[in-house]
A tleap script that builds the chain and sets N, CA, C and O, in Angstrom:
source leaprc.protein.ff14SB
mol = sequence {
  NMET SER SER PHE TYR PRO ARG ALA GLY VAL
  ALA ILE ALA VAL PHE ARG GLY PRO ALA THR
  LEU LEU VAL ARG ARG SER LYS GLN PRO TYR
  ALA GLY MET TRP SER LEU PRO GLY GLY ALA
  VAL LEU LEU GLY GLU THR ALA ARG GLU ALA
  ALA SER ARG GLU LEU PHE GLU GLU THR GLY
  LEU LEU ALA SER ALA LEU THR LEU GLY ASP
  VAL ALA ASP ALA ILE ALA ARG ASP ASP ASP
  GLY ALA VAL ILE ALA HIE PHE MET ILE ALA
  VAL PHE ALA THR GLU ALA VAL THR ARG ALA
  PRO VAL ALA GLY GLY ASP VAL THR GLU ALA
  CYS PHE PHE THR ASP GLU GLN ARG GLY HIE
  LEU THR CYS THR PRO GLY LEU GLU THR ALA
  ILE ARG SER ALA LYS ALA ALA LEU CYS LYS
  GLY CSER
}
set mol.1.N position { 196.384 138.659 213.714 }
set mol.1.CA position { 195.530 137.951 214.633 }
set mol.1.C position { 195.683 138.551 216.026 }
set mol.1.O position { 196.793 138.874 216.449 }
set mol.2.N position { 194.573 138.700 216.734 }
set mol.2.CA position { 194.577 139.307 218.061 }
set mol.2.C position { 195.156 138.356 219.102 }
set mol.2.O position { 194.988 137.140 219.009 }
set mol.3.N position { 195.831 138.917 220.084 }
set mol.3.CA position { 196.352 138.104 221.180 }
set mol.3.C position { 195.306 137.941 222.285 }
set mol.3.O position { 195.579 137.303 223.301 }
set mol.4.N position { 194.116 138.507 222.097 }
set mol.4.CA position { 193.058 138.388 223.081 }
set mol.4.C position { 192.380 137.036 222.951 }
set mol.4.O position { 192.259 136.490 221.854 }
set mol.5.N position { 191.951 136.515 224.055 }
set mol.5.CA position { 191.214 135.273 224.080 }
set mol.5.C position { 190.089 135.445 225.092 }
set mol.5.O position { 190.183 136.301 225.972 }
set mol.6.N position { 189.039 134.660 224.989 }
set mol.6.CA position { 187.954 134.818 225.966 }
set mol.6.C position { 188.433 134.535 227.382 }
set mol.6.O position { 189.145 133.563 227.632 }
set mol.7.N position { 188.025 135.409 228.307 }
set mol.7.CA position { 188.325 135.236 229.724 }
set mol.7.C position { 187.028 134.899 230.452 }
set mol.7.O position { 185.942 135.291 230.026 }
set mol.8.N position { 187.159 134.172 231.545 }
set mol.8.CA position { 185.991 133.811 232.347 }
set mol.8.C position { 185.590 134.988 233.215 }
set mol.8.O position { 186.427 135.611 233.868 }
set mol.9.N position { 184.303 135.282 233.213 }
set mol.9.CA position { 183.778 136.350 234.042 }
set mol.9.C position { 182.474 135.937 234.686 }
set mol.9.O position { 181.891 134.910 234.337 }
set mol.10.N position { 182.023 136.742 235.626 }
set mol.10.CA position { 180.757 136.500 236.310 }
set mol.10.C position { 179.996 137.813 236.422 }
set mol.10.O position { 180.577 138.898 236.390 }
set mol.11.N position { 178.694 137.685 236.554 }
set mol.11.CA position { 177.823 138.817 236.858 }
set mol.11.C position { 176.755 138.287 237.792 }
set mol.11.O position { 176.450 137.095 237.787 }
set mol.12.N position { 176.191 139.169 238.588 }
set mol.12.CA position { 175.149 138.739 239.505 }
set mol.12.C position { 173.994 139.728 239.483 }
set mol.12.O position { 174.163 140.925 239.712 }
set mol.13.N position { 172.808 139.184 239.197 }
set mol.13.CA position { 171.586 139.984 239.190 }
set mol.13.C position { 170.937 139.850 240.560 }
set mol.13.O position { 170.496 138.769 240.950 }
set mol.14.N position { 170.885 140.953 241.277 }
set mol.14.CA position { 170.268 140.983 242.604 }
set mol.14.C position { 168.906 141.641 242.448 }
set mol.14.O position { 168.795 142.784 242.004 }
set mol.15.N position { 167.875 140.896 242.821 }
set mol.15.CA position { 166.509 141.402 242.703 }
set mol.15.C position { 165.957 141.746 244.078 }
set mol.15.O position { 166.101 140.987 245.036 }
set mol.16.N position { 165.321 142.912 244.148 }
set mol.16.CA position { 164.630 143.351 245.361 }
set mol.16.C position { 163.273 143.850 244.906 }
set mol.16.O position { 163.142 144.960 244.390 }
set mol.17.N position { 162.254 143.004 245.108 }
set mol.17.CA position { 160.927 143.339 244.591 }
set mol.17.C position { 161.003 143.502 243.088 }
set mol.17.O position { 161.550 142.639 242.401 }
set mol.18.N position { 160.456 144.610 242.556 }
set mol.18.CA position { 160.473 144.816 241.103 }
set mol.18.C position { 161.775 145.442 240.575 }
set mol.18.O position { 161.883 145.738 239.385 }
set mol.19.N position { 162.748 145.640 241.451 }
set mol.19.CA position { 163.971 146.343 241.061 }
set mol.19.C position { 165.169 145.396 240.982 }
set mol.19.O position { 165.213 144.354 241.637 }
set mol.20.N position { 166.142 145.798 240.154 }
set mol.20.CA position { 167.385 145.051 239.945 }
set mol.20.C position { 168.555 145.959 240.298 }
set mol.20.O position { 168.560 147.140 239.949 }
set mol.21.N position { 169.545 145.404 240.992 }
set mol.21.CA position { 170.731 146.157 241.362 }
set mol.21.C position { 171.647 146.346 240.164 }
set mol.21.O position { 172.002 145.383 239.484 }
set mol.22.N position { 172.025 147.592 239.910 }
set mol.22.CA position { 172.996 147.909 238.867 }
set mol.22.C position { 174.132 148.718 239.471 }
set mol.22.O position { 173.965 149.396 240.484 }
set mol.23.N position { 175.292 148.633 238.827 }
set mol.23.CA position { 176.453 149.426 239.217 }
set mol.23.C position { 176.926 150.221 238.016 }
set mol.23.O position { 176.800 149.783 236.872 }
set mol.24.N position { 177.478 151.407 238.294 }
set mol.24.CA position { 178.055 152.216 237.215 }
set mol.24.C position { 179.547 151.910 237.154 }
set mol.24.O position { 180.277 152.090 238.129 }
set mol.25.N position { 179.981 151.445 235.991 }
set mol.25.CA position { 181.369 151.029 235.803 }
set mol.25.C position { 182.304 152.231 235.744 }
set mol.25.O position { 181.966 153.263 235.164 }
set mol.26.N position { 183.486 152.089 236.352 }
set mol.26.CA position { 184.467 153.174 236.303 }
set mol.26.C position { 185.626 152.861 235.366 }
set mol.26.O position { 186.448 153.730 235.076 }
set mol.27.N position { 185.692 151.616 234.893 }
set mol.27.CA position { 186.809 151.198 234.036 }
set mol.27.C position { 186.313 150.738 232.672 }
set mol.27.O position { 185.155 150.353 232.511 }
set mol.28.N position { 187.205 150.785 231.705 }
set mol.28.CA position { 186.910 150.246 230.380 }
set mol.28.C position { 186.976 148.722 230.433 }
set mol.28.O position { 187.710 148.198 231.270 }
set mol.29.N position { 186.280 148.002 229.620 }
set mol.29.CA position { 185.339 148.574 228.659 }
set mol.29.C position { 184.043 149.019 229.347 }
set mol.29.O position { 183.723 148.578 230.451 }
set mol.30.N position { 183.332 149.876 228.688 }
set mol.30.CA position { 182.024 150.364 229.119 }
set mol.30.C position { 182.066 151.280 230.340 }
set mol.30.O position { 181.112 151.311 231.117 }
set mol.31.N position { 183.152 152.023 230.521 }
set mol.31.CA position { 183.241 152.968 231.627 }
set mol.31.C position { 182.070 153.945 231.578 }
set mol.31.O position { 181.721 154.447 230.509 }
set mol.32.N position { 181.464 154.212 232.732 }
set mol.32.CA position { 180.346 155.137 232.840 }
set mol.32.C position { 178.989 154.512 232.581 }
set mol.32.O position { 177.965 155.144 232.840 }
set mol.33.N position { 178.955 153.284 232.074 }
set mol.33.CA position { 177.679 152.614 231.798 }
set mol.33.C position { 177.222 151.820 233.017 }
set mol.33.O position { 178.021 151.428 233.867 }
set mol.34.N position { 175.920 151.598 233.075 }
set mol.34.CA position { 175.323 150.796 234.133 }
set mol.34.C position { 175.328 149.337 233.720 }
set mol.34.O position { 175.106 149.012 232.553 }
set mol.35.N position { 175.583 148.456 234.684 }
set mol.35.CA position { 175.667 147.029 234.420 }
set mol.35.C position { 175.373 146.251 235.699 }
set mol.35.O position { 175.182 146.836 236.765 }
set mol.36.N position { 175.340 144.938 235.580 }
set mol.36.CA position { 175.259 144.089 236.764 }
set mol.36.C position { 176.621 144.077 237.443 }
set mol.36.O position { 177.643 144.199 236.767 }
set mol.37.N position { 176.660 143.935 238.761 }
set mol.37.CA position { 177.954 143.764 239.419 }
set mol.37.C position { 178.632 142.505 238.877 }
set mol.37.O position { 177.965 141.522 238.555 }
set mol.38.N position { 179.942 142.544 238.781 }
set mol.38.CA position { 180.648 141.352 238.309 }
set mol.38.C position { 182.054 141.676 237.885 }
set mol.38.O position { 182.517 142.808 238.023 }
set mol.39.N position { 182.736 140.668 237.365 }
set mol.39.CA position { 184.110 140.840 236.924 }
set mol.39.C position { 184.744 139.513 236.591 }
set mol.39.O position { 184.052 138.531 236.324 }
set mol.40.N position { 186.046 139.487 236.608 }
set mol.40.CA position { 186.812 138.319 236.198 }
set mol.40.C position { 186.840 137.239 237.278 }
set mol.40.O position { 186.804 137.526 238.474 }
set mol.41.N position { 186.905 135.998 236.822 }
set mol.41.CA position { 187.124 134.865 237.708 }
set mol.41.C position { 188.633 134.739 237.895 }
set mol.41.O position { 189.383 134.707 236.920 }
set mol.42.N position { 189.074 134.669 239.146 }
set mol.42.CA position { 190.496 134.550 239.445 }
set mol.42.C position { 190.939 133.094 239.381 }
set mol.42.O position { 190.130 132.189 239.586 }
set mol.43.N position { 192.201 132.867 239.102 }
set mol.43.CA position { 192.758 131.526 239.030 }
set mol.43.C position { 192.494 130.783 240.337 }
set mol.43.O position { 192.807 131.285 241.417 }
set mol.44.N position { 191.917 129.585 240.233 }
set mol.44.CA position { 191.621 128.764 241.397 }
set mol.44.C position { 190.292 129.066 242.066 }
set mol.44.O position { 189.946 128.433 243.064 }
set mol.45.N position { 189.547 130.016 241.536 }
set mol.45.CA position { 188.270 130.443 242.117 }
set mol.45.C position { 187.136 129.847 241.288 }
set mol.45.O position { 187.198 129.864 240.059 }
set mol.46.N position { 186.102 129.321 241.945 }
set mol.46.CA position { 184.937 128.862 241.206 }
set mol.46.C position { 184.117 130.060 240.743 }
set mol.46.O position { 184.286 131.170 241.248 }
set mol.47.N position { 183.233 129.831 239.784 }
set mol.47.CA position { 182.377 130.918 239.304 }
set mol.47.C position { 181.503 131.457 240.430 }
set mol.47.O position { 181.319 132.670 240.535 }
set mol.48.N position { 180.963 130.585 241.268 }
set mol.48.CA position { 180.133 131.032 242.399 }
set mol.48.C position { 180.944 131.868 243.388 }
set mol.48.O position { 180.474 132.898 243.869 }
set mol.49.N position { 182.152 131.422 243.685 }
set mol.49.CA position { 183.012 132.190 244.583 }
set mol.49.C position { 183.313 133.559 243.994 }
set mol.49.O position { 183.292 134.563 244.705 }
set mol.50.N position { 183.594 133.602 242.688 }
set mol.50.CA position { 183.889 134.868 242.025 }
set mol.50.C position { 182.680 135.801 242.074 }
set mol.50.O position { 182.828 136.995 242.331 }
set mol.51.N position { 181.484 135.260 241.827 }
set mol.51.CA position { 180.268 136.086 241.863 }
set mol.51.C position { 180.062 136.679 243.263 }
set mol.51.O position { 179.753 137.862 243.400 }
set mol.52.N position { 180.232 135.862 244.284 }
set mol.52.CA position { 180.075 136.356 245.655 }
set mol.52.C position { 181.130 137.412 245.979 }
set mol.52.O position { 180.818 138.432 246.593 }
set mol.53.N position { 182.372 137.173 245.571 }
set mol.53.CA position { 183.463 138.130 245.836 }
set mol.53.C position { 183.212 139.446 245.116 }
set mol.53.O position { 183.315 140.514 245.720 }
set mol.54.N position { 182.884 139.379 243.830 }
set mol.54.CA position { 182.655 140.596 243.047 }
set mol.54.C position { 181.470 141.388 243.609 }
set mol.54.O position { 181.532 142.614 243.697 }
set mol.55.N position { 180.404 140.700 243.986 }
set mol.55.CA position { 179.252 141.394 244.561 }
set mol.55.C position { 179.670 142.143 245.818 }
set mol.55.O position { 179.295 143.300 246.006 }
set mol.56.N position { 180.442 141.493 246.677 }
set mol.56.CA position { 180.879 142.141 247.912 }
set mol.56.C position { 181.824 143.308 247.628 }
set mol.56.O position { 181.676 144.381 248.212 }
set mol.57.N position { 182.802 143.103 246.727 }
set mol.57.CA position { 183.767 144.168 246.422 }
set mol.57.C position { 183.096 145.402 245.838 }
set mol.57.O position { 183.468 146.529 246.165 }
set mol.58.N position { 182.103 145.190 244.972 }
set mol.58.CA position { 181.487 146.318 244.257 }
set mol.58.C position { 180.315 146.948 244.986 }
set mol.58.O position { 179.972 148.099 244.720 }
set mol.59.N position { 179.687 146.204 245.912 }
set mol.59.CA position { 178.477 146.729 246.552 }
set mol.59.C position { 178.437 146.554 248.069 }
set mol.59.O position { 177.565 147.125 248.724 }
set mol.60.N position { 179.348 145.786 248.635 }
set mol.60.CA position { 179.325 145.511 250.060 }
set mol.60.C position { 178.265 144.504 250.468 }
set mol.60.O position { 178.064 144.266 251.659 }
set mol.61.N position { 177.576 143.903 249.488 }
set mol.61.CA position { 176.509 142.950 249.784 }
set mol.61.C position { 177.038 141.524 249.842 }
set mol.61.O position { 177.954 141.154 249.107 }
set mol.62.N position { 176.444 140.731 250.731 }
set mol.62.CA position { 176.723 139.301 250.817 }
set mol.62.C position { 175.492 138.557 250.329 }
set mol.62.O position { 174.376 138.864 250.749 }
set mol.63.N position { 175.681 137.585 249.450 }
set mol.63.CA position { 174.573 136.775 248.943 }
set mol.63.C position { 174.596 135.420 249.627 }
set mol.63.O position { 175.640 134.772 249.688 }
set mol.64.N position { 173.458 134.991 250.138 }
set mol.64.CA position { 173.409 133.698 250.818 }
set mol.64.C position { 173.000 132.562 249.891 }
set mol.64.O position { 173.148 131.394 250.250 }
set mol.65.N position { 172.493 132.878 248.719 }
set mol.65.CA position { 172.097 131.851 247.746 }
set mol.65.C position { 172.254 132.410 246.338 }
set mol.65.O position { 171.837 133.533 246.054 }
set mol.66.N position { 172.854 131.623 245.467 }
set mol.66.CA position { 173.034 132.026 244.070 }
set mol.66.C position { 172.458 130.966 243.142 }
set mol.66.O position { 172.660 129.771 243.354 }
set mol.67.N position { 171.745 131.403 242.118 }
set mol.67.CA position { 171.198 130.522 241.102 }
set mol.67.C position { 171.833 130.885 239.772 }
set mol.67.O position { 171.869 132.060 239.409 }
set mol.68.N position { 172.338 129.893 239.035 }
set mol.68.CA position { 172.914 130.164 237.717 }
set mol.68.C position { 171.796 130.521 236.751 }
set mol.68.O position { 170.850 129.753 236.578 }
set mol.69.N position { 171.906 131.685 236.122 }
set mol.69.CA position { 170.871 132.151 235.217 }
set mol.69.C position { 171.176 131.913 233.758 }
set mol.69.O position { 170.285 131.536 232.997 }
set mol.70.N position { 172.431 132.126 233.344 }
set mol.70.CA position { 172.773 132.048 231.930 }
set mol.70.C position { 174.284 132.146 231.781 }
set mol.70.O position { 174.994 132.465 232.735 }
set mol.71.N position { 174.759 131.875 230.597 }
set mol.71.CA position { 176.142 132.154 230.229 }
set mol.71.C position { 176.069 133.071 229.016 }
set mol.71.O position { 175.441 132.737 228.011 }
set mol.72.N position { 176.711 134.220 229.115 }
set mol.72.CA position { 176.637 135.228 228.056 }
set mol.72.C position { 178.041 135.615 227.608 }
set mol.72.O position { 179.014 135.419 228.336 }
set mol.73.N position { 178.132 136.160 226.414 }
set mol.73.CA position { 179.399 136.679 225.903 }
set mol.73.C position { 179.360 138.192 225.915 }
set mol.73.O position { 178.359 138.795 225.526 }
set mol.74.N position { 180.446 138.809 226.359 }
set mol.74.CA position { 180.616 140.258 226.277 }
set mol.74.C position { 181.862 140.493 225.434 }
set mol.74.O position { 182.981 140.199 225.854 }
set mol.75.N position { 181.646 141.026 224.244 }
set mol.75.CA position { 182.754 141.282 223.320 }
set mol.75.C position { 182.775 142.776 223.028 }
set mol.75.O position { 181.857 143.307 222.404 }
set mol.76.N position { 183.828 143.449 223.483 }
set mol.76.CA position { 183.976 144.888 223.263 }
set mol.76.C position { 184.932 145.115 222.101 }
set mol.76.O position { 185.959 144.444 221.987 }
set mol.77.N position { 184.585 146.063 221.243 }
set mol.77.CA position { 185.401 146.386 220.074 }
set mol.77.C position { 185.756 147.870 220.063 }
set mol.77.O position { 185.014 148.701 220.586 }
set mol.78.N position { 186.895 148.188 219.463 }
set mol.78.CA position { 187.270 149.589 219.320 }
set mol.78.C position { 186.547 150.181 218.108 }
set mol.78.O position { 185.747 149.496 217.471 }
set mol.79.N position { 186.818 151.427 217.790 }
set mol.79.CA position { 186.129 152.106 216.690 }
set mol.79.C position { 186.373 151.459 215.332 }
set mol.79.O position { 185.571 151.626 214.413 }
set mol.80.N position { 187.476 150.718 215.199 }
set mol.80.CA position { 187.788 150.042 213.947 }
set mol.80.C position { 187.247 148.617 213.896 }
set mol.80.O position { 187.440 147.916 212.903 }
set mol.81.N position { 186.574 148.186 214.956 }
set mol.81.CA position { 185.993 146.855 214.988 }
set mol.81.C position { 186.893 145.779 215.567 }
set mol.81.O position { 186.496 144.616 215.635 }
set mol.82.N position { 188.098 146.144 215.986 }
set mol.82.CA position { 189.007 145.162 216.579 }
set mol.82.C position { 188.551 144.821 217.999 }
set mol.82.O position { 188.136 145.701 218.753 }
set mol.83.N position { 188.632 143.559 218.349 }
set mol.83.CA position { 188.243 143.117 219.685 }
set mol.83.C position { 189.245 143.645 220.708 }
set mol.83.O position { 190.454 143.451 220.573 }
set mol.84.N position { 188.719 144.315 221.734 }
set mol.84.CA position { 189.595 144.811 222.804 }
set mol.84.C position { 189.378 144.032 224.099 }
set mol.84.O position { 190.220 144.083 224.996 }
set mol.85.N position { 188.268 143.317 224.209 }
set mol.85.CA position { 188.004 142.476 225.377 }
set mol.85.C position { 186.932 141.457 225.019 }
set mol.85.O position { 185.997 141.756 224.276 }
set mol.86.N position { 187.078 140.258 225.552 }
set mol.86.CA position { 186.081 139.203 225.337 }
set mol.86.C position { 185.967 138.396 226.620 }
set mol.86.O position { 186.926 137.758 227.055 }
set mol.87.N position { 184.782 138.432 227.222 }
set mol.87.CA position { 184.508 137.668 228.428 }
set mol.87.C position { 183.356 136.718 228.170 }
set mol.87.O position { 182.364 137.096 227.547 }
set mol.88.N position { 183.476 135.498 228.641 }
set mol.88.CA position { 182.357 134.550 228.724 }
set mol.88.C position { 181.887 134.647 230.163 }
set mol.88.O position { 182.628 134.324 231.091 }
set mol.89.N position { 180.647 135.093 230.345 }
set mol.89.CA position { 180.169 135.483 231.670 }
set mol.89.C position { 179.086 134.536 232.182 }
set mol.89.O position { 178.056 134.351 231.533 }
set mol.90.N position { 179.324 133.944 233.341 }
set mol.90.CA position { 178.303 133.176 234.048 }
set mol.90.C position { 177.457 134.178 234.825 }
set mol.90.O position { 177.961 134.880 235.702 }
set mol.91.N position { 176.178 134.239 234.500 }
set mol.91.CA position { 175.273 135.204 235.134 }
set mol.91.C position { 174.481 134.482 236.229 }
set mol.91.O position { 173.744 133.533 235.961 }
set mol.92.N position { 174.648 134.948 237.454 }
set mol.92.CA position { 173.941 134.378 238.596 }
set mol.92.C position { 172.811 135.306 239.022 }
set mol.92.O position { 172.771 136.474 238.636 }
set mol.93.N position { 171.887 134.767 239.827 }
set mol.93.CA position { 170.757 135.548 240.334 }
set mol.93.C position { 170.555 135.265 241.807 }
set mol.93.O position { 170.843 134.169 242.287 }
set mol.94.N position { 170.057 136.267 242.523 }
set mol.94.CA position { 169.709 136.102 243.936 }
set mol.94.C position { 168.714 137.172 244.362 }
set mol.94.O position { 168.618 138.245 243.765 }
set mol.95.N position { 167.989 136.845 245.402 }
set mol.95.CA position { 167.147 137.819 246.098 }
set mol.95.C position { 167.597 137.934 247.550 }
set mol.95.O position { 167.127 138.794 248.296 }
set mol.96.N position { 168.516 137.052 247.937 }
set mol.96.CA position { 168.941 136.941 249.327 }
set mol.96.C position { 170.257 137.668 249.560 }
set mol.96.O position { 171.332 137.079 249.446 }
set mol.97.N position { 170.163 138.956 249.889 }
set mol.97.CA position { 171.360 139.748 250.175 }
set mol.97.C position { 171.176 140.521 251.478 }
set mol.97.O position { 170.062 140.733 251.958 }
set mol.98.N position { 172.307 140.927 252.022 }
set mol.98.CA position { 172.301 141.712 253.250 }
set mol.98.C position { 172.265 143.203 252.933 }
set mol.98.O position { 172.778 143.619 251.895 }
set mol.99.N position { 171.693 143.984 253.770 }
set mol.99.CA position { 171.701 145.461 253.817 }
set mol.99.C position { 171.533 146.173 252.468 }
set mol.99.O position { 171.159 145.563 251.467 }
set mol.100.N position { 171.820 147.478 252.473 }
set mol.100.CA position { 171.741 148.318 251.275 }
set mol.100.C position { 173.107 148.355 250.593 }
set mol.100.O position { 174.135 148.285 251.267 }
set mol.101.N position { 173.131 148.465 249.264 }
set mol.101.CA position { 174.415 148.486 248.556 }
set mol.101.C position { 175.181 149.793 248.758 }
set mol.101.O position { 174.591 150.866 248.891 }
set mol.102.N position { 176.511 149.673 248.778 }
set mol.102.CA position { 177.410 150.817 248.836 }
set mol.102.C position { 178.473 150.598 247.766 }
set mol.102.O position { 179.140 149.564 247.763 }
set mol.103.N position { 178.639 151.548 246.865 }
set mol.103.CA position { 179.603 151.402 245.767 }
set mol.103.C position { 181.019 151.249 246.303 }
set mol.103.O position { 181.420 151.931 247.246 }
set mol.104.N position { 181.764 150.346 245.687 }
set mol.104.CA position { 183.152 150.128 246.055 }
set mol.104.C position { 183.891 149.486 244.898 }
set mol.104.O position { 183.315 149.264 243.833 }
set mol.105.N position { 185.159 149.188 245.102 }
set mol.105.CA position { 185.930 148.540 244.044 }
set mol.105.C position { 186.028 149.430 242.830 }
set mol.105.O position { 186.401 150.599 242.927 }
set mol.106.N position { 185.689 148.866 241.681 }
set mol.106.CA position { 185.818 149.618 240.433 }
set mol.106.C position { 184.478 150.123 239.898 }
set mol.106.O position { 184.276 150.199 238.686 }
set mol.107.N position { 183.561 150.470 240.814 }
set mol.107.CA position { 182.286 151.073 240.423 }
set mol.107.C position { 182.103 152.390 241.174 }
set mol.107.O position { 182.621 152.565 242.277 }
set mol.108.N position { 181.360 153.309 240.564 }
set mol.108.CA position { 181.160 154.616 241.191 }
set mol.108.C position { 179.795 154.762 241.859 }
set mol.108.O position { 179.617 155.620 242.724 }
set mol.109.N position { 178.834 153.932 241.465 }
set mol.109.CA position { 177.498 153.972 242.054 }
set mol.109.C position { 176.918 152.572 242.058 }
set mol.109.O position { 177.267 151.741 241.220 }
set mol.110.N position { 176.030 152.317 243.005 }
set mol.110.CA position { 175.309 151.045 243.094 }
set mol.110.C position { 173.892 151.346 243.560 }
set mol.110.O position { 173.694 151.825 244.677 }
set mol.111.N position { 172.901 151.066 242.707 }
set mol.111.CA position { 171.511 151.411 243.015 }
set mol.111.C position { 170.564 150.365 242.437 }
set mol.111.O position { 170.887 149.672 241.471 }
set mol.112.N position { 169.393 150.269 243.050 }
set mol.112.CA position { 168.333 149.423 242.510 }
set mol.112.C position { 167.478 150.250 241.553 }
set mol.112.O position { 167.140 151.398 241.843 }
set mol.113.N position { 167.131 149.650 240.398 }
set mol.113.CA position { 166.305 150.310 239.390 }
set mol.113.C position { 165.211 149.361 238.920 }
set mol.113.O position { 165.439 148.163 238.756 }
set mol.114.N position { 164.020 149.914 238.705 }
set mol.114.CA position { 162.930 149.140 238.116 }
set mol.114.C position { 163.157 149.030 236.606 }
set mol.114.O position { 164.036 149.690 236.052 }
set mol.115.N position { 162.362 148.199 235.957 }
set mol.115.CA position { 162.458 148.060 234.495 }
set mol.115.C position { 162.293 149.414 233.815 }
set mol.115.O position { 163.049 149.758 232.907 }
set mol.116.N position { 161.305 150.176 234.257 }
set mol.116.CA position { 161.040 151.485 233.651 }
set mol.116.C position { 162.221 152.437 233.855 }
set mol.116.O position { 162.621 153.133 232.921 }
set mol.117.N position { 162.773 152.473 235.052 }
set mol.117.CA position { 163.908 153.358 235.336 }
set mol.117.C position { 165.130 152.983 234.501 }
set mol.117.O position { 165.858 153.861 234.037 }
set mol.118.N position { 165.362 151.663 234.305 }
set mol.118.CA position { 166.512 151.226 233.505 }
set mol.118.C position { 166.418 151.723 232.070 }
set mol.118.O position { 167.442 151.920 231.415 }
set mol.119.N position { 165.216 151.926 231.580 }
set mol.119.CA position { 165.013 152.404 230.216 }
set mol.119.C position { 165.593 153.789 229.975 }
set mol.119.O position { 165.781 154.187 228.825 }
set mol.120.N position { 165.879 154.525 231.033 }
set mol.120.CA position { 166.428 155.878 230.927 }
set mol.120.C position { 167.938 155.921 231.186 }
set mol.120.O position { 168.536 156.997 231.207 }
set mol.121.N position { 168.548 154.752 231.381 }
set mol.121.CA position { 169.980 154.678 231.687 }
set mol.121.C position { 170.782 154.240 230.468 }
set mol.121.O position { 170.254 153.599 229.559 }
set mol.122.N position { 172.058 154.594 230.461 }
set mol.122.CA position { 172.982 154.070 229.449 }
set mol.122.C position { 173.578 152.801 230.040 }
set mol.122.O position { 174.357 152.849 230.993 }
set mol.123.N position { 173.201 151.665 229.460 }
set mol.123.CA position { 173.562 150.366 230.015 }
set mol.123.C position { 174.468 149.584 229.068 }
set mol.123.O position { 174.534 149.867 227.872 }
set mol.124.N position { 175.157 148.606 229.622 }
set mol.124.CA position { 176.046 147.763 228.828 }
set mol.124.C position { 175.222 146.888 227.881 }
set mol.124.O position { 174.079 146.544 228.184 }
set mol.125.N position { 175.804 146.533 226.739 }
set mol.125.CA position { 175.094 145.660 225.789 }
set mol.125.C position { 174.728 144.328 226.448 }
set mol.125.O position { 175.513 143.762 227.208 }
set mol.126.N position { 173.541 143.846 226.147 }
set mol.126.CA position { 173.101 142.549 226.640 }
set mol.126.C position { 172.563 142.549 228.059 }
set mol.126.O position { 172.210 141.493 228.584 }
set mol.127.N position { 172.494 143.715 228.688 }
set mol.127.CA position { 172.049 143.772 230.085 }
set mol.127.C position { 170.630 143.249 230.256 }
set mol.127.O position { 170.380 142.429 231.139 }
set mol.128.N position { 169.713 143.702 229.440 }
set mol.128.CA position { 168.312 143.300 229.604 }
set mol.128.C position { 168.132 141.797 229.398 }
set mol.128.O position { 167.338 141.170 230.100 }
set mol.129.N position { 168.856 141.214 228.448 }
set mol.129.CA position { 168.781 139.766 228.223 }
set mol.129.C position { 169.302 139.024 229.448 }
set mol.129.O position { 168.702 138.039 229.879 }
set mol.130.N position { 170.413 139.490 230.008 }
set mol.130.CA position { 170.985 138.853 231.203 }
set mol.130.C position { 170.011 138.931 232.371 }
set mol.130.O position { 169.855 137.959 233.111 }
set mol.131.N position { 169.354 140.072 232.545 }
set mol.131.CA position { 168.398 140.237 233.642 }
set mol.131.C position { 167.205 139.296 233.459 }
set mol.131.O position { 166.774 138.644 234.410 }
set mol.132.N position { 166.676 139.227 232.240 }
set mol.132.CA position { 165.545 138.344 231.972 }
set mol.132.C position { 165.904 136.877 232.239 }
set mol.132.O position { 165.125 136.146 232.852 }
set mol.133.N position { 167.080 136.452 231.778 }
set mol.133.CA position { 167.513 135.057 231.985 }
set mol.133.C position { 167.710 134.764 233.463 }
set mol.133.O position { 167.323 133.698 233.942 }
set mol.134.N position { 168.300 135.686 234.179 }
set mol.134.CA position { 168.537 135.498 235.611 }
set mol.134.C position { 167.209 135.421 236.371 }
set mol.134.O position { 167.040 134.581 237.254 }
set mol.135.N position { 166.280 136.298 236.022 }
set mol.135.CA position { 164.980 136.320 236.692 }
set mol.135.C position { 164.226 135.021 236.425 }
set mol.135.O position { 163.607 134.462 237.330 }
set mol.136.N position { 164.278 134.540 235.177 }
set mol.136.CA position { 163.597 133.288 234.827 }
set mol.136.C position { 164.197 132.119 235.592 }
set mol.136.O position { 163.457 131.263 236.079 }
set mol.137.N position { 165.515 132.060 235.710 }
set mol.137.CA position { 166.167 130.973 236.439 }
set mol.137.C position { 165.806 131.025 237.910 }
set mol.137.O position { 165.600 129.984 238.534 }
set mol.138.N position { 165.728 132.202 238.464 }
set mol.138.CA position { 165.377 132.358 239.879 }
set mol.138.C position { 163.947 131.885 240.114 }
set mol.138.O position { 163.665 131.243 241.126 }
set mol.139.N position { 163.043 132.196 239.189 }
set mol.139.CA position { 161.641 131.768 239.322 }
set mol.139.C position { 161.532 130.252 239.225 }
set mol.139.O position { 160.724 129.654 239.936 }
set mol.140.N position { 162.318 129.617 238.370 }
set mol.140.CA position { 162.310 128.147 238.236 }
set mol.140.C position { 162.824 127.495 239.498 }
set mol.140.O position { 162.347 126.429 239.888 }
set mol.141.N position { 163.797 128.127 240.145 }
set mol.141.CA position { 164.385 127.567 241.352 }
set mol.141.C position { 163.524 127.724 242.585 }
set mol.141.O position { 163.789 127.098 243.612 }
set mol.142.N position { 162.489 128.559 242.498 }
set mol.142.CA position { 161.630 128.825 243.683 }
set mol.142.C position { 160.680 127.694 243.950 }
set mol.142.O position { 159.897 127.757 244.898 }
savepdb mol mol.pdb
quit
């Protein structure tokens, strides 16, 4: 039996017009793949606080409003199918951010991509579903 258990994580979908902010991960799991900014929730931190912190650490952006979009599971497995990481991720959405993104923390790049441009990228599993859910929640909140 694995000693891994689901950990709490967050992701944040930042929308600017028709484009969504993605970051290129530098660490496993999914090193080198494009994903939403995000990471682990720290002990004593709310999910919203974690989303704001991770967004700032990875992109230098500050979000003034966050909308909960979805809760997703990210389960990474090794070549033999054994679970190497499991996160339950609260996915937030916003359009209200400061300035242009600058990669930092554990990401190597941070850029806005349209739906068409994302189709040419190597992205983390479940990214498109997370983006759709976040966008729908943001539209409901408007």
